[in-house]
Structure formats: structure tokens, C-alpha cells
Amino acid sequence: MTIRTLTEPKLDAIIRGRLTTKVMSSEPLPTSEIRDQLDGLIATAGWAPFHRPCGGEHQIDGGLPGIEPWRMYGLDAVACRKLRLRLPIENAGKIPQMLAAADALIQVTWLPNAPSCTEQPENACLFEPTLDNLEHIAAAAAAIQNLLLAATAQGFLSYWSSGGLLRSQEVCSWLEIPPTEILLGAIFLFHEAVGHESTSVTRVGSKLRERRHTKDGWMRWVSL
């Protein structure tokens, strides 16, 4: 059996070279028009595997009609700077500083199936713990990983945030994200050369990278 491998660039080098990097600036950095390049990264991310199509309620007129169980909402650098000015600083943490430096922010949501019970109590969970919903989350996470790897291959630093204030109903309404979708990741992208000549820029890496185990810490072969 012949196994096809990628050599230029090597896929394993891209995977190992992906770094979680938070780039922050106290002042908004200059913007550049790279939407075509970003569109290419996002299109590549969309080749993630998914087991089941999203529910028909998500494929609505005037919305995004794809059967994929995820959605992506992109903000280029100009939009990032505008969003920064809207956020209440006292509750935003480091997000305004990242928006001041980012070349893009991609809000990635996953699409839960409509609940089987139409009368949900006020404290109901965001989604039912069904196998279908689990598969939808996994598919959206695979799309995010594709995005991170494609970005790494093209010279971008990236930070996968759980969202913080970017999860709020107010921000989602600004970005026209339907309330039936759940944010899985706010993906910040920064060109690797960003801010090298600016004293306002700070870079923070992953706290967990050096604590990773080799595969012996999380995998074993099974003999039956």
C-alpha cells in the first residue's frame, strides 16, 4: 500500500509549528487589506469532516444556507479596530488589546439541533447532550483546527479564545450571529511580523505547551 505524504510544506512541521500566541497592543496598529488571503484560509478550514448535516432550522432564508454544522463570521483588521471601540473596557479583559493588533477575528459557531422539548425551563442547558450535537461540536472543532493550521502555513500567529465578552448577546447581535448558534471559538489571527517595531506590542505564548506529554502520556496500543 502506498501512503501519500505532503512534502512542501510538510504537514507534520506545520502541526508541530503551530503556536498559541496572544498578540496585544495598547494602541491600534496599522491595517492592511489581506481579505483574499484570509478567504483562502477560511475556505481550506471548511474541508473539515462532519458526520451529519445541521438541522434545517439553521438553513434559513437570508442566512447562511450550508449544511455544515458550523458557521464562521469574519472581521478583517478594520472591523477589529471598530469592534474594539464598541466594547466596554471594564469587562473586556485583554480582548481590546488583541483587537488592536489582529489582522482578523473569525467567530466560529457550532449549530445545535433544535431541542426535543419546546418548553425549556429558564435554567435549561444551552443544548441537549445528544450524539448528534456531540458530533456537531467535534466537526466545528475540526474546522477550527484546519483554520489554525492553514494560518500557520501562511505565516500567521493565532490564538483560539473561548470568547469572553465576544460571547455576549450584544456582540453577537452586532455581528448578526443568530441566537440559535453557540460560539465555539473566537480565532484571532496576527501576521507573524506584526508589531516588531512597536513598543506598544506584547506577545504571550501558551502556558501549557511545555507541559505537553509525548504520546505515551495519552495513547496506548490495544491487543485483543
XYZ file of N, CA, C and O in Angstrom, residues 11-201:
764
model
N 3.363 18.540 6.349
C 2.224 18.705 7.241
C 2.634 18.556 8.698
O 2.180 19.315 9.558
N 3.503 17.603 9.004
C 3.880 17.419 10.408
C 4.617 18.639 10.944
O 4.466 19.013 12.113
N 5.394 19.310 10.098
C 6.100 20.512 10.531
C 5.130 21.647 10.807
O 5.312 22.431 11.749
N 4.081 21.741 10.010
C 3.064 22.767 10.231
C 2.331 22.504 11.537
O 2.108 23.415 12.350
N 1.959 21.249 11.771
C 1.244 20.899 13.003
C 2.109 21.199 14.226
O 1.656 21.817 15.198
N 3.361 20.760 14.194
C 4.247 20.983 15.335
C 4.619 22.456 15.482
O 4.901 22.934 16.579
N 4.610 23.187 14.370
C 4.995 24.589 14.394
C 3.879 25.540 14.790
O 4.129 26.724 15.041
N 2.648 25.033 14.853
C 1.546 25.909 15.263
C 1.738 26.311 16.712
O 1.943 25.480 17.586
N 1.672 27.610 16.965
C 1.866 28.126 18.314
C 0.649 28.931 18.746
O 0.097 29.708 17.959
N 0.240 28.742 19.967
C -0.775 29.609 20.550
C -0.090 30.901 20.964
O 0.776 30.885 21.841
N -0.455 32.004 20.325
C 0.207 33.273 20.598
C -0.822 34.384 20.692
O -1.582 34.626 19.750
N -0.827 35.040 21.815
C -1.703 36.187 22.042
C -0.876 37.451 21.801
O 0.100 37.709 22.516
N -1.245 38.226 20.766
C -0.555 39.470 20.453
C -1.446 40.620 20.892
O -2.606 40.700 20.488
N -0.896 41.515 21.710
C -1.686 42.611 22.271
C -0.978 43.934 22.048
O 0.252 44.014 22.101
N -1.766 44.961 21.792
C -1.217 46.293 21.604
C -2.062 47.300 22.370
O -3.295 47.222 22.366
N -1.393 48.245 23.005
C -2.113 49.287 23.740
C -2.685 50.340 22.798
O -3.568 51.101 23.188
N -2.188 50.373 21.566
C -2.670 51.309 20.554
C -3.026 50.535 19.296
O -2.390 49.523 18.989
N -4.042 50.972 18.541
C -4.389 50.261 17.305
C -3.255 50.308 16.286
O -2.706 51.375 16.010
N -2.906 49.146 15.753
C -1.838 49.060 14.767
C -2.380 49.335 13.372
O -3.586 49.213 13.120
N -1.517 49.698 12.417
C -1.964 49.917 11.031
C -2.609 48.660 10.463
O -2.246 47.536 10.836
N -3.558 48.846 9.568
C -4.263 47.723 8.952
C -3.784 47.527 7.528
O -3.231 48.435 6.906
N -3.985 46.324 7.020
C -3.663 46.016 5.629
C -4.797 45.204 5.034
O -5.523 44.504 5.748
N -4.948 45.289 3.720
C -6.035 44.592 3.039
C -5.541 43.218 2.583
O -4.816 43.102 1.591
N -5.908 42.195 3.334
C -5.481 40.829 3.015
C -6.682 39.887 3.009
O -6.538 38.693 3.249
N -7.856 40.432 2.692
C -9.055 39.598 2.790
C -9.007 38.411 1.843
O -9.490 37.329 2.169
N -8.422 38.586 0.646
C -8.333 37.456 -0.284
C -7.547 36.302 0.340
O -7.925 35.132 0.208
N -6.452 36.622 1.018
C -5.659 35.587 1.682
C -6.449 34.939 2.806
O -6.432 33.714 2.973
N -7.163 35.756 3.567
C -7.978 35.217 4.652
C -9.099 34.335 4.124
O -9.412 33.290 4.700
N -9.712 34.743 3.006
C -10.758 33.923 2.398
C -10.219 32.546 2.025
O -10.919 31.531 2.152
N -8.968 32.509 1.564
C -8.364 31.214 1.229
C -8.201 30.330 2.445
O -8.467 29.124 2.392
N -7.779 30.915 3.566
C -7.627 30.144 4.806
C -8.972 29.582 5.258
O -9.071 28.420 5.672
N -9.996 30.419 5.197
C -11.321 30.006 5.656
C -11.880 28.913 4.755
O -12.491 27.944 5.236
N -11.658 29.050 3.442
C -12.132 28.013 2.520
C -11.461 26.672 2.815
O -12.100 25.614 2.773
N -10.178 26.702 3.134
C -9.464 25.473 3.499
C -10.037 24.870 4.781
O -10.214 23.648 4.884
N -10.352 25.716 5.752
C -10.918 25.230 7.014
C -12.206 24.459 6.784
O -12.515 23.511 7.512
N -12.949 24.851 5.778
C -14.240 24.227 5.509
C -14.177 22.797 5.009
O -15.223 22.154 4.846
N -12.973 22.274 4.783
C -12.845 20.873 4.367
C -12.770 19.927 5.563
O -12.441 18.747 5.422
N -13.121 20.411 6.742
C -13.175 19.542 7.921
C -14.253 18.477 7.740
O -15.282 18.720 7.082
N -14.053 17.299 8.316
C -15.075 16.256 8.220
C -16.279 16.575 9.098
O -16.144 17.188 10.164
N -17.452 16.191 8.647
C -18.638 16.247 9.503
C -19.515 15.054 9.175
O -19.614 14.630 8.028
N -20.154 14.523 10.213
C -20.883 13.269 10.076
C -22.329 13.487 9.678
O -22.921 12.692 8.951
N -22.923 14.576 10.160
C -24.333 14.836 9.906
C -24.528 16.298 9.526
O -23.834 17.178 10.053
N -25.477 16.578 8.621
C -25.764 17.975 8.297
C -26.445 18.669 9.467
O -27.051 18.018 10.328
N -26.323 19.972 9.490
C -27.013 20.729 10.533
C -28.520 20.662 10.321
O -29.008 20.342 9.233
N -29.256 20.978 11.368
C -30.709 20.983 11.272
C -31.212 22.034 10.289
O -30.597 23.092 10.103
N -32.335 21.754 9.671
C -32.888 22.658 8.678
C -33.208 24.031 9.214
O -33.236 25.010 8.456
N -33.428 24.131 10.531
C -33.747 25.436 11.112
C -32.585 26.413 10.987
O -32.771 27.631 11.100
N -31.372 25.895 10.759
C -30.210 26.774 10.595
C -30.016 27.207 9.145
O -29.246 28.131 8.882
N -30.676 26.533 8.221
C -30.546 26.857 6.803
C -31.730 27.731 6.386
O -32.587 27.324 5.598
N -31.766 28.923 6.909
C -32.932 29.789 6.755
C -32.720 30.802 5.645
O -31.592 31.146 5.288
N -33.833 31.293 5.097
C -33.771 32.313 4.056
C -33.084 33.562 4.603
O -33.386 34.028 5.707
N -32.167 34.089 3.828
C -31.454 35.286 4.243
C -30.257 35.016 5.116
O -29.471 35.916 5.390
N -30.100 33.760 5.574
C -28.952 33.398 6.401
C -27.905 32.669 5.580
O -27.824 32.820 4.359
N -27.102 31.858 6.251
C -26.083 31.067 5.573
C -26.638 29.665 5.355
O -26.985 28.983 6.315
N -26.759 29.221 4.104
C -27.530 28.014 3.796
C -26.767 26.693 3.865
O -27.329 25.642 3.577
N -25.484 26.710 4.230
C -24.699 25.481 4.184
C -25.214 24.394 5.100
O -25.812 24.666 6.153
N -24.969 23.141 4.704
C -25.374 22.003 5.539
C -24.355 21.729 6.636
O -24.614 20.939 7.541
N -23.189 22.382 6.582
C -22.145 22.164 7.582
C -22.647 22.578 8.968
O -23.368 23.566 9.103
N -22.249 21.847 10.017
C -22.734 22.154 11.367
C -21.932 23.258 12.061
O -21.842 23.280 13.290
N -21.332 24.121 11.297
C -20.617 25.281 11.842
C -20.902 26.494 10.967
O -21.360 26.383 9.837
N -20.621 27.669 11.529
C -20.676 28.919 10.784
C -19.463 29.751 11.184
O -18.956 29.639 12.310
N -18.998 30.592 10.280
C -17.869 31.476 10.560
C -18.240 32.909 10.184
O -18.826 33.147 9.130
N -17.864 33.826 11.058
C -18.148 35.243 10.861
C -16.824 35.995 10.980
O -16.199 36.005 12.040
N -16.385 36.587 9.856
C -15.058 37.172 9.796
C -15.037 38.678 9.952
O -15.879 39.382 9.384
N -14.084 39.147 10.719
C -13.809 40.574 10.840
C -12.367 40.801 10.395
O -11.443 40.184 10.947
N -12.171 41.659 9.391
C -10.817 41.999 8.998
C -10.248 43.000 9.988
O -10.895 43.349 10.997
N -9.030 43.480 9.734
C -8.361 44.352 10.697
C -9.146 45.633 10.952
O -9.240 46.104 12.091
N -9.726 46.200 9.897
C -10.506 47.431 10.062
C -11.708 47.178 10.971
O -11.997 47.962 11.890
N -12.415 46.080 10.746
C -13.575 45.752 11.571
C -13.154 45.441 13.006
O -13.882 45.758 13.961
N -11.979 44.822 13.176
C -11.472 44.550 14.536
C -11.271 45.854 15.303
O -11.632 45.956 16.489
N -10.709 46.848 14.624
C -10.473 48.128 15.297
C -11.806 48.796 15.663
O -11.932 49.415 16.741
N -12.810 48.670 14.795
C -14.119 49.256 15.083
C -14.794 48.546 16.251
O -15.386 49.190 17.123
N -14.692 47.211 16.277
C -15.287 46.457 17.377
C -14.614 46.827 18.696
O -15.285 46.939 19.733
N -13.329 47.027 18.663
C -12.580 47.425 19.867
C -13.177 48.671 20.501
O -13.282 48.763 21.735
N -13.574 49.621 19.691
C -14.104 50.882 20.211
C -15.493 50.720 20.820
O -15.907 51.541 21.639
N -16.200 49.670 20.433
C -17.554 49.450 20.940
C -17.573 48.732 22.283
O -18.541 48.845 23.040
N -16.555 47.956 22.572
C -16.592 47.096 23.749
C -16.430 47.905 25.034
O -15.622 48.835 25.091
N -17.173 47.545 26.067
C -16.968 48.177 27.377
C -15.661 47.690 27.983
O -15.510 46.519 28.311
N -14.715 48.578 28.129
C -13.357 48.211 28.529
C -13.332 47.490 29.876
O -12.545 46.563 30.098
N -14.232 47.873 30.792
C -14.166 47.323 32.143
C -14.470 45.830 32.194
O -14.108 45.141 33.146
N -15.133 45.294 31.167
C -15.494 43.874 31.176
C -14.808 43.070 30.069
O -15.108 41.895 29.898
N -13.911 43.692 29.345
C -13.403 43.065 28.129
C -12.072 42.351 28.303
O -11.627 41.658 27.383
N -11.401 42.496 29.443
C -10.130 41.822 29.635
C -9.092 42.265 28.617
O -8.923 43.459 28.350
N -8.414 41.285 28.005
C -7.364 41.575 27.029
C -7.896 41.665 25.605
O -7.129 41.907 24.670
N -9.192 41.464 25.417
C -9.745 41.426 24.069
C -9.510 42.725 23.306
O -9.108 42.692 22.131
N -9.740 43.915 23.896
C -9.474 45.152 23.132
C -8.031 45.260 22.655
O -7.770 45.747 21.547
N -7.084 44.799 23.475
C -5.685 44.867 23.080
C -5.378 43.907 21.928
O -4.544 44.198 21.074
N -6.060 42.757 21.900
C -5.873 41.839 20.780
C -6.544 42.380 19.520
O -6.008 42.259 18.419
N -7.703 42.988 19.676
C -8.373 43.590 18.523
C -7.556 44.738 17.940
O -7.641 45.018 16.737
N -6.761 45.398 18.777
C -5.915 46.492 18.299
C -4.762 45.986 17.445
O -4.185 46.751 16.663
N -4.407 44.698 17.586
C -3.262 44.134 16.868
C -3.656 43.143 15.775
O -2.844 42.868 14.879
N -4.860 42.601 15.825
C -5.232 41.471 14.971
C -5.377 41.858 13.504
O -5.856 42.943 13.169
N -4.962 40.943 12.636
C -5.256 41.069 11.210
C -6.656 40.554 10.906
O -7.241 40.920 9.890
N -7.178 39.703 11.786
C -8.540 39.190 11.601
C -9.025 38.549 12.886
O -8.229 38.077 13.707
N -10.330 38.539 13.034
C -11.017 37.769 14.074
C -12.071 36.950 13.372
O -12.900 37.492 12.629
N -12.039 35.641 13.567
C -13.036 34.749 12.986
C -13.844 34.153 14.131
O -13.308 33.398 14.948
N -15.119 34.505 14.194
C -16.008 33.934 15.194
C -16.582 32.631 14.626
O -17.284 32.645 13.608
N -16.268 31.517 15.267
C -16.718 30.204 14.793
C -17.784 29.671 15.740
O -17.538 29.523 16.943
N -18.946 29.382 15.199
C -20.033 28.826 15.991
C -20.314 27.387 15.566
O -19.942 26.957 14.476
N -20.977 26.646 16.450
C -21.499 25.337 16.064
C -23.011 25.387 16.203
O -23.564 26.231 16.919
N -23.688 24.497 15.485
C -25.128 24.598 15.323
C -25.841 23.437 16.018
O -25.935 22.333 15.480
N -26.344 23.654 17.228
C -27.045 22.582 17.942
C -28.380 22.263 17.284
O -29.023 23.138 16.701
N -28.777 21.018 17.384
C -30.101 20.640 16.902
C -31.167 21.278 17.779
O -30.954 21.520 18.974
N -32.308 21.541 17.187
C -33.410 22.112 17.952
C -33.777 21.164 19.094
O -33.774 19.937 18.923
N -34.056 21.685 20.283
C -34.381 20.817 21.427
C -35.646 20.016 21.171
O -36.570 20.465 20.475
N -35.681 18.830 21.722
C -36.854 17.983 21.534
C -38.038 18.498 22.335
O -39.197 18.254 21.984
N -37.753 19.206 23.427
C -38.808 19.782 24.248
C -38.929 21.262 23.924
O -37.953 22.011 24.030
N -40.088 21.696 23.527
C -40.278 23.101 23.144
C -40.449 24.009 24.346
O -40.310 25.222 24.225
N -40.762 23.445 25.512
C -40.927 24.254 26.708
C -39.727 24.051 27.626
O -39.702 23.173 28.477
N -38.712 24.867 27.391
C -37.470 24.753 28.144
C -37.523 25.623 29.401
O -37.946 26.773 29.338
N -37.120 25.107 30.546
C -37.052 25.947 31.748
C -35.998 27.037 31.589
O -35.109 26.931 30.740
N -36.077 28.063 32.406
C -35.157 29.187 32.283
C -33.701 28.783 32.488
O -32.799 29.390 31.929
N -33.470 27.774 33.291
C -32.101 27.360 33.581
C -31.667 26.175 32.723
O -30.753 25.442 33.070
N -32.354 25.966 31.597
C -32.014 24.836 30.725
C -30.602 25.023 30.158
O -30.121 26.135 29.974
N -29.930 23.914 29.883
C -28.594 23.996 29.303
C -28.688 24.530 27.879
O -29.771 24.566 27.279
N -27.558 24.923 27.346
C -27.544 25.530 26.019
C -27.966 24.550 24.937
O -28.507 24.947 23.908
N -27.719 23.259 25.170
C -28.054 22.267 24.155
C -28.251 20.920 24.828
O -27.774 20.689 25.931
N -28.957 20.039 24.144
C -29.179 18.697 24.682
C -27.945 17.828 24.437
O -27.325 17.903 23.372
N -27.568 17.004 25.404
C -26.357 16.180 25.279
C -26.601 14.937 24.428
O -26.503 13.795 24.904
N -26.897 15.159 23.161
C -27.159 14.050 22.245
C -25.906 13.718 21.441
O -24.981 14.541 21.324
N -25.897 12.533 20.842
C -24.770 12.135 19.994
C -24.647 13.070 18.793
O -23.540 13.453 18.395
N -25.760 13.462 18.210
C -25.715 14.377 17.068
C -25.034 15.686 17.437
O -24.184 16.198 16.694
N -25.395 16.245 18.589
C -24.782 17.510 18.997
C -23.300 17.336 19.292
O -22.482 18.217 18.985
N -22.932 16.206 19.887
C -21.521 15.929 20.135
C -20.745 15.905 18.825
O -19.636 16.456 18.717
N -21.322 15.289 17.810
C -20.668 15.222 16.505
C -20.585 16.604 15.860
O -19.590 16.923 15.189
N -21.602 17.432 16.056
C -21.562 18.789 15.505
C -20.433 19.602 16.142
O -19.719 20.351 15.460
N -20.254 19.476 17.460
C -19.177 20.183 18.146
C -17.820 19.704 17.624
O -16.918 20.511 17.345
N -17.670 18.391 17.494
C -16.408 17.835 17.020
C -16.082 18.327 15.615
O -14.931 18.658 15.306
N -17.085 18.395 14.765
C -16.870 18.861 13.393
C -16.439 20.320 13.370
O -15.520 20.700 12.634
N -17.097 21.150 14.172
C -16.730 22.568 14.220
C -15.319 22.741 14.765
O -14.556 23.605 14.300
N -14.943 21.924 15.755
C -13.580 21.989 16.296
C -12.561 21.585 15.234
O -11.467 22.168 15.155
N -12.902 20.592 14.400
C -12.001 20.190 13.320
C -11.828 21.326 12.319
O -10.728 21.546 11.798
N -12.906 22.055 12.049
C -12.811 23.205 11.141
C -11.903 24.283 11.726
O -11.121 24.911 11.006
N -11.986 24.502 13.031
C -11.101 25.473 13.681
C -9.651 25.030 13.569
O -8.765 25.831 13.248
N -9.386 23.757 13.825
C -8.003 23.270 13.716
C -7.494 23.428 12.287
O -6.341 23.835 12.074
N -8.322 23.141 11.297
C -7.918 23.372 9.911
C -7.533 24.827 9.696
O -6.539 25.143 9.028
N -8.341 25.735 10.243
C -8.070 27.161 10.101
C -6.730 27.531 10.738
O -5.929 28.269 10.154
N -6.471 27.016 11.937
C -5.227 27.317 12.626
C -4.021 26.801 11.851
O -2.985 27.481 11.751
N -4.131 25.601 11.290
C -3.006 25.029 10.550
C -2.788 25.747 9.227
O -1.640 26.008 8.829
N -3.872 26.086 8.539
C -3.746 26.834 7.284
C -3.119 28.197 7.544
O -2.283 28.673 6.769
N -3.507 28.831 8.657
C -2.936 30.122 9.016
C -1.447 29.990 9.322
O -0.630 30.820 8.899
N -1.070 28.949 10.059
C 0.335 28.718 10.373
C 1.160 28.548 9.105
O 2.266 29.086 8.986
N 0.627 27.802 8.142
C 1.342 27.549 6.894
C 1.587 28.830 6.109
O 2.542 28.910 5.327
N 0.748 29.851 6.326
C 0.891 31.103 5.589
C 1.457 32.235 6.440
O 1.346 33.410 6.085
N 2.072 31.893 7.544
C 2.803 32.891 8.304
C 1.993 33.696 9.289
O 2.387 34.813 9.646
N 0.884 33.145 9.759
C 0.086 33.839 10.770
C 0.283 33.199 12.140
O 0.385 31.976 12.261
N 0.307 34.019 13.149
C 0.177 33.567 14.527
C -1.303 33.498 14.851
O -2.112 34.206 14.244
N -1.666 32.673 15.820
C -3.091 32.505 16.100
C -3.341 32.297 17.581
O -2.479 31.807 18.313
N -4.542 32.672 17.965
C -4.972 32.463 19.351
C -6.430 32.035 19.329
O -7.293 32.747 18.818
N -6.708 30.856 19.887
C -8.069 30.326 19.972
C -8.622 30.709 21.333
O -8.266 30.132 22.349
N -9.473 31.704 21.347
C -10.099 32.165 22.580
C -11.485 31.552 22.709
O -12.183 31.346 21.703
N -11.892 31.276 23.944
C -13.263 30.808 24.169
C -14.269 31.943 24.003
O -15.470 31.703 23.954
N -13.784 33.181 23.921
C -14.662 34.285 23.556
C -14.789 35.381 24.584
O -14.758 36.566 24.254
N -14.980 35.001 25.851
C -15.190 36.026 26.863
C -16.362 36.922 26.498
O -17.464 36.451 26.186
N -16.131 38.212 26.497
C -17.178 39.169 26.163
C -17.690 39.002 24.738
O -18.833 39.364 24.428
N -16.878 38.400 23.878
C -17.297 38.185 22.489
C -18.426 37.164 22.386
O -19.020 37.003 21.325
N -18.727 36.456 23.480
C -19.842 35.516 23.504
C -21.167 36.207 23.818
O -22.227 35.592 23.699
N -21.112 37.449 24.249
C -22.313 38.110 24.758
C -23.367 38.288 23.664
O -23.051 38.372 22.470
N -24.614 38.347 24.088
C -25.706 38.552 23.142
C -25.548 39.864 22.392
O -25.876 39.952 21.202
N -25.032 40.875 23.081
C -24.876 42.177 22.435
C -23.884 42.115 21.291
O -24.158 42.584 20.178
N -22.718 41.511 21.542
C -21.719 41.405 20.484
C -22.233 40.527 19.346
O -22.056 40.850 18.161
N -22.871 39.423 19.677
C -23.411 38.544 18.636
C -24.442 39.267 17.781
O -24.496 39.075 16.559
N -25.230 40.127 18.395
C -26.212 40.888 17.616
C -25.516 41.882 16.700
O -25.948 42.099 15.557
N -24.422 42.509 17.159
C -23.666 43.412 16.295
C -23.144 42.673 15.067
O -23.119 43.217 13.962
N -22.709 41.420 15.265
C -22.109 40.639 14.190
C -23.146 39.820 13.426
O -22.787 39.045 12.538
N -24.416 39.989 13.786
C -25.531 39.285 13.131
C -25.372 37.774 13.227
O -25.614 37.035 12.267
N -24.963 37.322 14.418
C -24.883 35.888 14.695
C -26.184 35.472 15.360
O -26.539 35.992 16.423
N -26.933 34.543 14.766
C -28.232 34.155 15.326
C -28.104 33.573 16.736
O -27.106 32.911 17.064
N -29.088 33.797 17.578
C -29.045 33.271 18.952
C -29.151 31.753 19.015
O -28.928 31.169 20.083
N -29.488 31.103 17.909
C -29.566 29.641 17.874
C -28.202 28.995 17.685
O -28.093 27.768 17.690
N -27.152 29.789 17.499
C -25.802 29.266 17.322
C -24.996 29.486 18.601
O -25.260 30.419 19.353
N -23.999 28.632 18.836
C -23.172 28.714 20.038
C -21.726 28.932 19.635
O -21.166 28.171 18.833
N -21.104 29.952 20.194
C -19.713 30.248 19.866
C -18.798 29.156 20.408
O -18.830 28.834 21.599
N -17.985 28.590 19.528
C -17.005 27.584 19.940
C -15.606 28.189 20.045
O -14.789 27.741 20.842
N -15.341 29.199 19.252
C -14.024 29.820 19.310
C -14.000 31.180 18.652
O -14.601 31.374 17.597
N -13.345 32.116 19.314
C -13.022 33.408 18.707
C -11.556 33.305 18.292
O -10.664 33.274 19.138
N -11.308 33.207 16.988
C -9.979 32.922 16.479
C -9.313 34.221 16.025
O -9.729 34.837 15.043
N -8.292 34.629 16.782
C -7.527 35.820 16.428
C -6.353 35.409 15.546
O -5.623 34.466 15.875
N -6.166 36.137 14.449
C -5.045 35.888 13.552
C -4.173 37.133 13.472
O -4.679 38.249 13.295
N -2.872 36.936 13.615
C -1.900 38.021 13.570
C -0.781 37.625 12.617
O -0.265 36.500 12.716
N -0.415 38.517 11.706
C 0.732 38.181 10.869
C 1.968 38.108 11.748
O 2.121 38.892 12.685
N 2.848 37.172 11.455
C 3.985 36.907 12.341
C 4.907 38.111 12.513
O 5.645 38.204 13.501
N 4.867 39.066 11.577
C 5.720 40.247 11.684
C 5.051 41.394 12.426
O 5.652 42.453 12.587
N 3.837 41.195 12.895
C 3.085 42.301 13.474
C 3.779 42.876 14.701
O 4.228 42.164 15.585
N 3.891 44.203 14.713
C 4.338 44.900 15.906
C 5.796 44.778 16.265
O 6.195 45.208 17.353
N 6.637 44.230 15.379
C 8.047 44.067 15.741
C 8.735 45.408 16.003
O 9.702 45.476 16.760
N 8.237 46.464 15.366
C 8.865 47.776 15.522
C 8.085 48.676 16.472
O 8.357 49.868 16.566
N 7.111 48.120 17.180
C 6.273 48.926 18.064
C 6.513 48.560 19.513
O 6.517 47.373 19.881
N 6.691 49.551 20.347
C 6.877 49.303 21.776
C 5.555 49.050 22.490
O 5.551 48.677 23.668
N 4.439 49.253 21.759
C 3.131 49.045 22.382
C 2.682 47.597 22.346
O 1.647 47.256 22.908
N 3.457 46.730 21.677
C 3.020 45.355 21.421
C 3.642 44.378 22.410
O 4.842 44.431 22.702
